[in-house]
Short mmCIF file of C-alpha atoms in Angstrom, two decimals:
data_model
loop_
_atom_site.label_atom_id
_atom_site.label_comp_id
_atom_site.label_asym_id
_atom_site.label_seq_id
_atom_site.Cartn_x
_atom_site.Cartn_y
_atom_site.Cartn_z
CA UNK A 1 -27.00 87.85 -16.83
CA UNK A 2 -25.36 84.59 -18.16
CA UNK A 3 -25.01 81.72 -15.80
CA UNK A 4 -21.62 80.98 -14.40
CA UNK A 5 -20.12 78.33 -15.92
CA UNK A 6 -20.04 75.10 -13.92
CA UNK A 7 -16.45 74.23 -12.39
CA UNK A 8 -15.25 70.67 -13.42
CA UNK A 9 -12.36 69.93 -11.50
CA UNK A 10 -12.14 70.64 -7.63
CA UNK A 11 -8.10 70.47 -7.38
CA UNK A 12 -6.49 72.52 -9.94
CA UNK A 13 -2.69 71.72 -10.96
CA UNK A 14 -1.28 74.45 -9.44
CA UNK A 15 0.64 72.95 -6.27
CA UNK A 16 0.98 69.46 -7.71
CA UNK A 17 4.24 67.90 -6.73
CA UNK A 18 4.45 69.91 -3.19
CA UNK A 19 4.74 68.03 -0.13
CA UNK A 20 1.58 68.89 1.84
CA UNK A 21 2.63 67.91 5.41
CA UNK A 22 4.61 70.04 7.89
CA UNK A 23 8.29 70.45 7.45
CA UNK A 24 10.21 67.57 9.85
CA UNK A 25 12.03 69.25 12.89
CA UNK A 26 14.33 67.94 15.68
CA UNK A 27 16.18 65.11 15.68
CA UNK A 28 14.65 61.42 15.18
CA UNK A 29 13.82 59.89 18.55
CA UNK A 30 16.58 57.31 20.39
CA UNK A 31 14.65 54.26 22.24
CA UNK A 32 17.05 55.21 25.10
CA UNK A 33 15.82 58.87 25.36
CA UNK A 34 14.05 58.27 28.40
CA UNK A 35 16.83 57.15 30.30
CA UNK A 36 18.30 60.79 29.82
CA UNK A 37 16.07 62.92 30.93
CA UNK A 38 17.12 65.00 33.82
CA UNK A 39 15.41 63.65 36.98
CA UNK A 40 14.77 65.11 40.26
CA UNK A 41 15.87 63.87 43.64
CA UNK A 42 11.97 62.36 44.55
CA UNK A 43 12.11 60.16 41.43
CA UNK A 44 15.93 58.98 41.55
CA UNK A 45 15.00 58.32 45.36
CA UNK A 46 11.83 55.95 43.29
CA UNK A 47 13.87 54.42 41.38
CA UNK A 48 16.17 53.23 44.07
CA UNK A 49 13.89 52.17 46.36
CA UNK A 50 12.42 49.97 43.22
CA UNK A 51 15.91 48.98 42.19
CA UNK A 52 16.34 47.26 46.01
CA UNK A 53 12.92 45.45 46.28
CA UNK A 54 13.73 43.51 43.30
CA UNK A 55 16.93 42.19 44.33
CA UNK A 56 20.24 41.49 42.18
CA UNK A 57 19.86 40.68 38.65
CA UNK A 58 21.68 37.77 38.69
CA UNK A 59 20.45 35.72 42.13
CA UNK A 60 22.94 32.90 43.28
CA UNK A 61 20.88 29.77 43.40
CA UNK A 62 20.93 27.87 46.96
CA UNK A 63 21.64 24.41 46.92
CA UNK A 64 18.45 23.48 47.47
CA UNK A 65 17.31 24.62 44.04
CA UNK A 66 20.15 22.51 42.70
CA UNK A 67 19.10 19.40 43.61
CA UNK A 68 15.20 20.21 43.18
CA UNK A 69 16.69 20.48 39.20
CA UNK A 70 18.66 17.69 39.09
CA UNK A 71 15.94 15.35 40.52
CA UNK A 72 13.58 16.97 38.42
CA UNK A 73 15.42 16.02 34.84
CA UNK A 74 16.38 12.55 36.96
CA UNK A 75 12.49 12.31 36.95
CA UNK A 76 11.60 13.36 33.46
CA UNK A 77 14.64 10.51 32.00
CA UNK A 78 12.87 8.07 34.09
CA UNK A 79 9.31 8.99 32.91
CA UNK A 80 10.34 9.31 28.92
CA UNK A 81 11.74 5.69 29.28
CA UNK A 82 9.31 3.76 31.07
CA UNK A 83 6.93 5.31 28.36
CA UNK A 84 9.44 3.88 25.99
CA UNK A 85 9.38 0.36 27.73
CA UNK A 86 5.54 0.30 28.12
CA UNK A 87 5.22 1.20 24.53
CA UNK A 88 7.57 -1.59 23.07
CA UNK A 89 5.60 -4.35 25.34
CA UNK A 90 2.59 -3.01 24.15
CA UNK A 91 3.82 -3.20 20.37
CA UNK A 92 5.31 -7.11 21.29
CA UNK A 93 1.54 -7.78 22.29
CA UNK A 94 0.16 -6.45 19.68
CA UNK A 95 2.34 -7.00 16.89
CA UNK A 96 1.88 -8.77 13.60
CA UNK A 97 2.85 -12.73 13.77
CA UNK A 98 6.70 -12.64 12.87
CA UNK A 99 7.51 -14.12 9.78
CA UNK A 100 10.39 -17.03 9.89
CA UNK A 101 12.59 -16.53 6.99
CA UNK A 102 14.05 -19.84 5.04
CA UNK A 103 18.02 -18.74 3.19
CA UNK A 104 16.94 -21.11 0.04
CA UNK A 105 20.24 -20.49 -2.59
CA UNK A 106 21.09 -16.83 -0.57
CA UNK A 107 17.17 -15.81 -1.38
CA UNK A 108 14.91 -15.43 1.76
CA UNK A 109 11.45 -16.37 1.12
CA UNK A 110 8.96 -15.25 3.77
CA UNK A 111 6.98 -17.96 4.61
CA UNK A 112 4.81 -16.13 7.64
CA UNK A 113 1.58 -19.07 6.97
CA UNK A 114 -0.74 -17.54 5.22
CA UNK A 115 -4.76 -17.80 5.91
CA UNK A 116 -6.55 -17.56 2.94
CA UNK A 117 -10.33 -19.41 2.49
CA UNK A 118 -10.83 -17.60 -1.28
CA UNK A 119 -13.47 -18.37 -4.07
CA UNK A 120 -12.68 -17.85 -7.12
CA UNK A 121 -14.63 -14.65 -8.43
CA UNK A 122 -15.37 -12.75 -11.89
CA UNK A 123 -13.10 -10.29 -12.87
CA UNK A 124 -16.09 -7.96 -13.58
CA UNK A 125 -17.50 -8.32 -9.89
CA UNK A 126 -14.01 -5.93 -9.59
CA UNK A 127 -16.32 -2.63 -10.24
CA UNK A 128 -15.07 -0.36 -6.76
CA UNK A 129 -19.19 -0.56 -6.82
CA UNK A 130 -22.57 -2.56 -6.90
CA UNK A 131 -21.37 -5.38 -8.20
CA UNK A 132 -18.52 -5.38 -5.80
CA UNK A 133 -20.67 -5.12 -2.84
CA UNK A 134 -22.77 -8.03 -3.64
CA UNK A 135 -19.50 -9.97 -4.30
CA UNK A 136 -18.49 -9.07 -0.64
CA UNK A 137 -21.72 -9.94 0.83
CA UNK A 138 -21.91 -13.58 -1.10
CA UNK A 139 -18.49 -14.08 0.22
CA UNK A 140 -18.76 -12.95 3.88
CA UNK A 141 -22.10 -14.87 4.11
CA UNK A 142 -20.14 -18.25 2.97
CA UNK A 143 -17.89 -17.77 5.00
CA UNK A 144 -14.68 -17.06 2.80
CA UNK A 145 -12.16 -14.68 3.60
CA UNK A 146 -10.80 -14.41 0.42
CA UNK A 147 -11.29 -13.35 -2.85
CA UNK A 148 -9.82 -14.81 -6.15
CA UNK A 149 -9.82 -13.04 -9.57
CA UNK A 150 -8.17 -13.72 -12.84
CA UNK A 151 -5.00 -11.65 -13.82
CA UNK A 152 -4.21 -13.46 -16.85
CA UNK A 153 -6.30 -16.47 -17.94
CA UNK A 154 -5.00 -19.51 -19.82
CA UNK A 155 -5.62 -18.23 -23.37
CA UNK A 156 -3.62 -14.93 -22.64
CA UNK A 157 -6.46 -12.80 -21.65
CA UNK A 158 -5.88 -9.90 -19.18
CA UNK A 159 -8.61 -9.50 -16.75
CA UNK A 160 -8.44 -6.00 -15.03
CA UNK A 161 -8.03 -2.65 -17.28
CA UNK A 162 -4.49 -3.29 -17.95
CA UNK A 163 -2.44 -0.09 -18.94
CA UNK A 164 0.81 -1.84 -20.13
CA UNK A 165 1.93 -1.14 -23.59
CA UNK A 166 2.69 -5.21 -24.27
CA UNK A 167 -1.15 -5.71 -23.38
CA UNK A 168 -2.36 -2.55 -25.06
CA UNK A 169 -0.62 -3.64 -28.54
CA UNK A 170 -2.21 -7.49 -28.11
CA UNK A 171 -5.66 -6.02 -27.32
CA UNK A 172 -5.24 -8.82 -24.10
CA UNK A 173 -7.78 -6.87 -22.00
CA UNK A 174 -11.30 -8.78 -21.61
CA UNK A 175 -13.81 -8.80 -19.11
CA UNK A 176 -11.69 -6.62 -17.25
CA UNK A 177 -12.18 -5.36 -13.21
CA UNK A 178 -13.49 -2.35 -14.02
CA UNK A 179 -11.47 -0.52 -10.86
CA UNK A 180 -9.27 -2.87 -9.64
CA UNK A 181 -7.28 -0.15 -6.89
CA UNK A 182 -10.59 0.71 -4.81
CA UNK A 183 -12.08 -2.68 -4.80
CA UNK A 184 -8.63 -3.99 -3.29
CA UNK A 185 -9.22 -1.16 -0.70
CA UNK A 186 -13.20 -2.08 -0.10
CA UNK A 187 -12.24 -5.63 0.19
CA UNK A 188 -9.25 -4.66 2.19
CA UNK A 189 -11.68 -2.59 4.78
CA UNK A 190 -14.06 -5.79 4.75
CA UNK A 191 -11.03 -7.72 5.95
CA UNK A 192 -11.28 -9.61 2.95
CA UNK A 193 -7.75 -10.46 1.12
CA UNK A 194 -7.19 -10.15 -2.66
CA UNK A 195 -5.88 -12.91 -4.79
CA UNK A 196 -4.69 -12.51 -8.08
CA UNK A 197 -4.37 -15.49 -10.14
CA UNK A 198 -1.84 -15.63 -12.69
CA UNK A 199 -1.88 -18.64 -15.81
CA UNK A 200 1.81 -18.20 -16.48
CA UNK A 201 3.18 -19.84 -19.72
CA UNK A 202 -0.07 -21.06 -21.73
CA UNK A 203 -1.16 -17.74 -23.62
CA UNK A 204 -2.48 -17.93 -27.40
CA UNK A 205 -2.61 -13.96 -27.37
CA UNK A 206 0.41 -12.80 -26.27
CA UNK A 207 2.73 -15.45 -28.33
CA UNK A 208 0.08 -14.39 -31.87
CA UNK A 209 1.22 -10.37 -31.53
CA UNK A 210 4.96 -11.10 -30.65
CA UNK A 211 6.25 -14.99 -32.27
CA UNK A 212 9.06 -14.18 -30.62
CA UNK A 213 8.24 -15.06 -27.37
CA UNK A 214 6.51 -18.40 -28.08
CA UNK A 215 8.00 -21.96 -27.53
CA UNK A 216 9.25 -23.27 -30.69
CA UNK A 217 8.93 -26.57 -32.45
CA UNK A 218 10.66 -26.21 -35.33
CA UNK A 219 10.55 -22.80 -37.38
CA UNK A 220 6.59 -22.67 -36.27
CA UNK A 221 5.28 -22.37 -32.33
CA UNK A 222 4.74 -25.09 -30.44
CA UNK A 223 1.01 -26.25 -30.37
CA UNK A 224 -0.20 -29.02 -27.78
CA UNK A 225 -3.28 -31.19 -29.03
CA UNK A 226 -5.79 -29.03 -27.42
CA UNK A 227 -4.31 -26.06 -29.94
CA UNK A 228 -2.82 -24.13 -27.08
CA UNK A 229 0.64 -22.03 -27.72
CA UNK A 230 3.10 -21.15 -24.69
CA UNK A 231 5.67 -18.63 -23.95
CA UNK A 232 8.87 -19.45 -23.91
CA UNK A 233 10.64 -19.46 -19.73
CA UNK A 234 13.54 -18.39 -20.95
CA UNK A 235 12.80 -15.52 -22.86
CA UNK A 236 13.78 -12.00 -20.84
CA UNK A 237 10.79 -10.30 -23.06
CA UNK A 238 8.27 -13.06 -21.66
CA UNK A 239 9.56 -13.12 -17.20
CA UNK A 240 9.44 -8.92 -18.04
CA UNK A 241 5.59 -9.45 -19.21
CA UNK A 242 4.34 -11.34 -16.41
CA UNK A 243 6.26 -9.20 -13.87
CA UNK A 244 5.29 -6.27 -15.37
CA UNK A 245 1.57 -7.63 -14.80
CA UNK A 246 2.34 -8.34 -10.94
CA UNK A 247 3.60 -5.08 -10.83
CA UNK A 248 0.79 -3.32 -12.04
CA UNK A 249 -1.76 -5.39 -9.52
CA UNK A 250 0.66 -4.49 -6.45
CA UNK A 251 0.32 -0.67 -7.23
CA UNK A 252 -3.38 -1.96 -7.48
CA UNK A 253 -3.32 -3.04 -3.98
CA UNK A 254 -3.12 -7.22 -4.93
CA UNK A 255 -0.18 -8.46 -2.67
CA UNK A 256 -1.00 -12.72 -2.89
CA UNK A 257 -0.47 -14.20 -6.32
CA UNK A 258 -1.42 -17.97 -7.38
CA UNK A 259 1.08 -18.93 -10.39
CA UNK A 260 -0.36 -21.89 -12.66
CA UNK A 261 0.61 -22.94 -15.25
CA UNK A 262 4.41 -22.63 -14.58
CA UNK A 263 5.20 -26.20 -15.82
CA UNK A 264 5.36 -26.78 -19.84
CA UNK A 265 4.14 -29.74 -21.14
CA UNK A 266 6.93 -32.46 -21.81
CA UNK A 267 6.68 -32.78 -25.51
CA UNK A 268 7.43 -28.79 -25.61
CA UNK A 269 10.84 -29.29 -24.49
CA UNK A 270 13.66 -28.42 -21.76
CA UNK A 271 14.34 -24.98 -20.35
CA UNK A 272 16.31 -23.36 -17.65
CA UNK A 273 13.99 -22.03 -16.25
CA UNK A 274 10.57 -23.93 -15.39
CA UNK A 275 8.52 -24.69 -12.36
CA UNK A 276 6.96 -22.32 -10.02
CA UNK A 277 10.42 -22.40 -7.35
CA UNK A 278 12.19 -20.37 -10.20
CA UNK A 279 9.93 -18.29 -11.13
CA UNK A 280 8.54 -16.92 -7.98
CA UNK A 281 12.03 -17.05 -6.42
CA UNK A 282 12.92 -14.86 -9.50
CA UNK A 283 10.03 -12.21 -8.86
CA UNK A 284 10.71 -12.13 -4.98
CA UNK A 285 14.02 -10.96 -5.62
CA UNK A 286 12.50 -8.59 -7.65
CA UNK A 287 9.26 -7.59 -6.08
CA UNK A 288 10.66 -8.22 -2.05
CA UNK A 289 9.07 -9.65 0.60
CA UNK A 290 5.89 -8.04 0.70
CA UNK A 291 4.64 -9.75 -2.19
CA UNK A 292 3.47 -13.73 -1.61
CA UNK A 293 3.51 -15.92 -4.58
CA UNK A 294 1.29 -19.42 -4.54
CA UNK A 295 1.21 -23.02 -6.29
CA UNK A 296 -1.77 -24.16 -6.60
CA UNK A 297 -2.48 -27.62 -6.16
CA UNK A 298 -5.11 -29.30 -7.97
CA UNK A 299 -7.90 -31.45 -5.90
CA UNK A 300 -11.17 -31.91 -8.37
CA UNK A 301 -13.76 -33.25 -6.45
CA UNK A 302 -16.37 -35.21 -8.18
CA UNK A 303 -18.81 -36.72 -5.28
CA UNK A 304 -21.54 -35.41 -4.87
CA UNK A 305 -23.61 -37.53 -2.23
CA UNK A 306 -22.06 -36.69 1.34
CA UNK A 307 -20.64 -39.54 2.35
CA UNK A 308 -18.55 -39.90 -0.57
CA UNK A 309 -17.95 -36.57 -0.58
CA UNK A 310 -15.91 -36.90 3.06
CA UNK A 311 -14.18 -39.51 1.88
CA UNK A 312 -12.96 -37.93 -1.35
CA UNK A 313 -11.77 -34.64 0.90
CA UNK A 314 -10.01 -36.89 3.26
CA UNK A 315 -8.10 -39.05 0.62
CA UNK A 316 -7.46 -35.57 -1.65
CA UNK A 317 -6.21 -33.00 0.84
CA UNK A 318 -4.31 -33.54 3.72
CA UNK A 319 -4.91 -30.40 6.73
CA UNK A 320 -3.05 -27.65 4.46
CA UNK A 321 -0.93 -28.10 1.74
CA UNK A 322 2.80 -27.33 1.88
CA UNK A 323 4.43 -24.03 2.34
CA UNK A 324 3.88 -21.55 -0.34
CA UNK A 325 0.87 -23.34 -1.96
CA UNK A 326 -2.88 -23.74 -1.91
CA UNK A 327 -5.23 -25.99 -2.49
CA UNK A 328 -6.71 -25.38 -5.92
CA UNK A 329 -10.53 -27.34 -5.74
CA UNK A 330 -12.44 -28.09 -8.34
CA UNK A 331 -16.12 -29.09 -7.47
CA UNK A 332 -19.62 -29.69 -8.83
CA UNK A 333 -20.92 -26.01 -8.10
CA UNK A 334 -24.14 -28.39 -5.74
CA UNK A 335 -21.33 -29.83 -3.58
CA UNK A 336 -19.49 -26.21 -3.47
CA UNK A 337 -21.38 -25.58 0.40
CA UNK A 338 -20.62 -29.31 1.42
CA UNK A 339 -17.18 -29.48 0.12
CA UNK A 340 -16.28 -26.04 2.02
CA UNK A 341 -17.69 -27.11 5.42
CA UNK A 342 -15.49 -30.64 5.13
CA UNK A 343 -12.32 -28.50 4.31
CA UNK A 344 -12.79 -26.04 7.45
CA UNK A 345 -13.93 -28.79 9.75
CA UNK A 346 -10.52 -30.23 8.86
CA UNK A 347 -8.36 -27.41 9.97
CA UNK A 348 -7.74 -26.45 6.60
CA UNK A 349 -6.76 -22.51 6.07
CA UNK A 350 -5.84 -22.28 2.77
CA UNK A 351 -7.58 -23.38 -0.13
CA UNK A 352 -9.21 -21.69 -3.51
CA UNK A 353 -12.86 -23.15 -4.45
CA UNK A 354 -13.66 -22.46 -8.19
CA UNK A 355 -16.45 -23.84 -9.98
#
């Protein structure tokens, strides 16, 4: 006979659609359905006797307790602030050297002394990497404990990877730091403080891409006889440029900046604003307190045999130099070693040795 054909499909689509499971009966269950049960004597009896052992719901506490309570929050008050009280004298012990405030013309100036022993380094050393590291150890070796690179140099060049539009349109970037952010934090770790030094007004690349902002002599800018051009202090568009550049090196990490250059030569004129009071007292009221702004001051040393060498340090820098500035030293790179050892064996604490 013929073979019986093979069945596809196990479930045929007859009961689709039913409900397979039993019909519901009763009434859904109350939580409190044990309670009314009907109970015999024996377990009423039970219940009673379990009902007395535990006592009233609600006990009256003896005066005893009271007190135990009260003394025992008295206690905790008196523990929370003697932690409070340890804690601050710890924190006065510990804490940061205060920094005395001068009112100078309603602007407070923090002038907490700053320690910085910096040579001056090459923007490119700023890599976050190799070159960084072997900046570090050169530095730690001699003895610094501070680093110095250029921000803007005196012909207008930017040295770090500037992203500022006014920069960016000049083509100001050269020799950049190629990661300025971590090698403030690597230097930072290595207890080493950043510098960055700032050549305010002379600048022969900002004041070529924008005239504008260039001190005039006549219809043309001002030249001086080396051929250098500067920007004008009392133009909005130029104090916005070099704040917008101290800007961008704080979110970089760079909190000390060394201002040169803030005085014009004579034969470019009179302005409002010149000198390095206004303009740093103009970008701390901008900036705040956490950012320090230096004057250098200029010592070039020229000796090179010791003894004239002393001499020359003691007649050219005093211990420190005032408030707010920093020695600025010039030196045959030979007498670099010599010169350093005469300025720290004079108590000096803040001074910037370039070549």
């Amino acid at each position: 006979g013929k073979m019986k054909k093979k069945q596809k499909r196990f479930y045929s689509n007859d009961k689709r659609g039913q409900k397979w499971t039993e019909p519901e009966v009763g009434r859904p269950i109350d939580f409190a359905d044990k309670y009314i049960e009907p109970r015999t004597q024996a377990g009423q009896a039970e219940l009673d006797r379990e009902r007395r052992k535990k006592g009233a719901a609600f006990q009256k506490t003896t005066p005893g307790q009271v007190v135990r309570r009260v003394l025992l929050v008295l206690l905790g008050l008196v523990l929370l602030y003697a932690g409070y009280i340890l804690m601050d004298a710890w924190m006065d012990l510990h804490a940061m050297p205060a920094a005395q405030t001068d009112t100078v013309d309603g602007n407070t100036i923090s002038t907490v002394a700053l320690e910085a022993k910096a040579a001056k380094v090459d923007s490119l050393s700023l890599d976050g990497a190799v070159m960084l590291d072997a900046m570090m150890d050169d530095l730690s070796s001699g003895g610094y404990t501070a680093a110095c690179f250029d921000i803007k140099r005196a012909d207008g060049t930017v040295g770090y990877a500037s992203t500022l539009g006014t920069v960016a349109a000049a083509g100001a970037v050269s020799s950049p730091a190629g990661d300025l952010r971590s090698s403030c934090q690597k230097l930072g770790k290595n207890d080493l403080l950043v510098l960055g030094h700032i050549v305010c007004y002379p600048d022969n690349v900002q004041t070529a891409a924008n005239p504008a902002w260039a001190v005039k002599s006549g219809k043309t800018a001002y030249t001086d006889p080396a051929g250098n051009r500067y920007l004008n202090p009392d133009s909005t568009e130029v104090y916005n440029y070099i704040r917008s550049l101290v800007e961008e090196s704080v979110r970089a990490g760079v909190t000390v900046f060394v201002l040169e250059g803030t005085e014009l030569p004579q034969a470019a004129g009179t302005f409002n604003h010149n000198g390095f009071a206004d303009l740093s007292k103009r970008l701390t009221a901008d900036l705040g307190q956490d950012v320090k702004f230096l004057q250098p001051v200029a010592v070039n040393i020229t000796s090179t045999a010791t003894a004239d060498l002393k001499k020359e340090v003691a007649d050219k820098c005093a211990q420190n130099p005032n408030e707010n500035q920093i020695y600025a030293i010039t030196c045959p790179e030979k007498s670099r070693r010599a010169v350093k050892q005469l300025l720290d064996d004079r108590g000096c604490t803040c001074y910037l040795i370039t070549e």
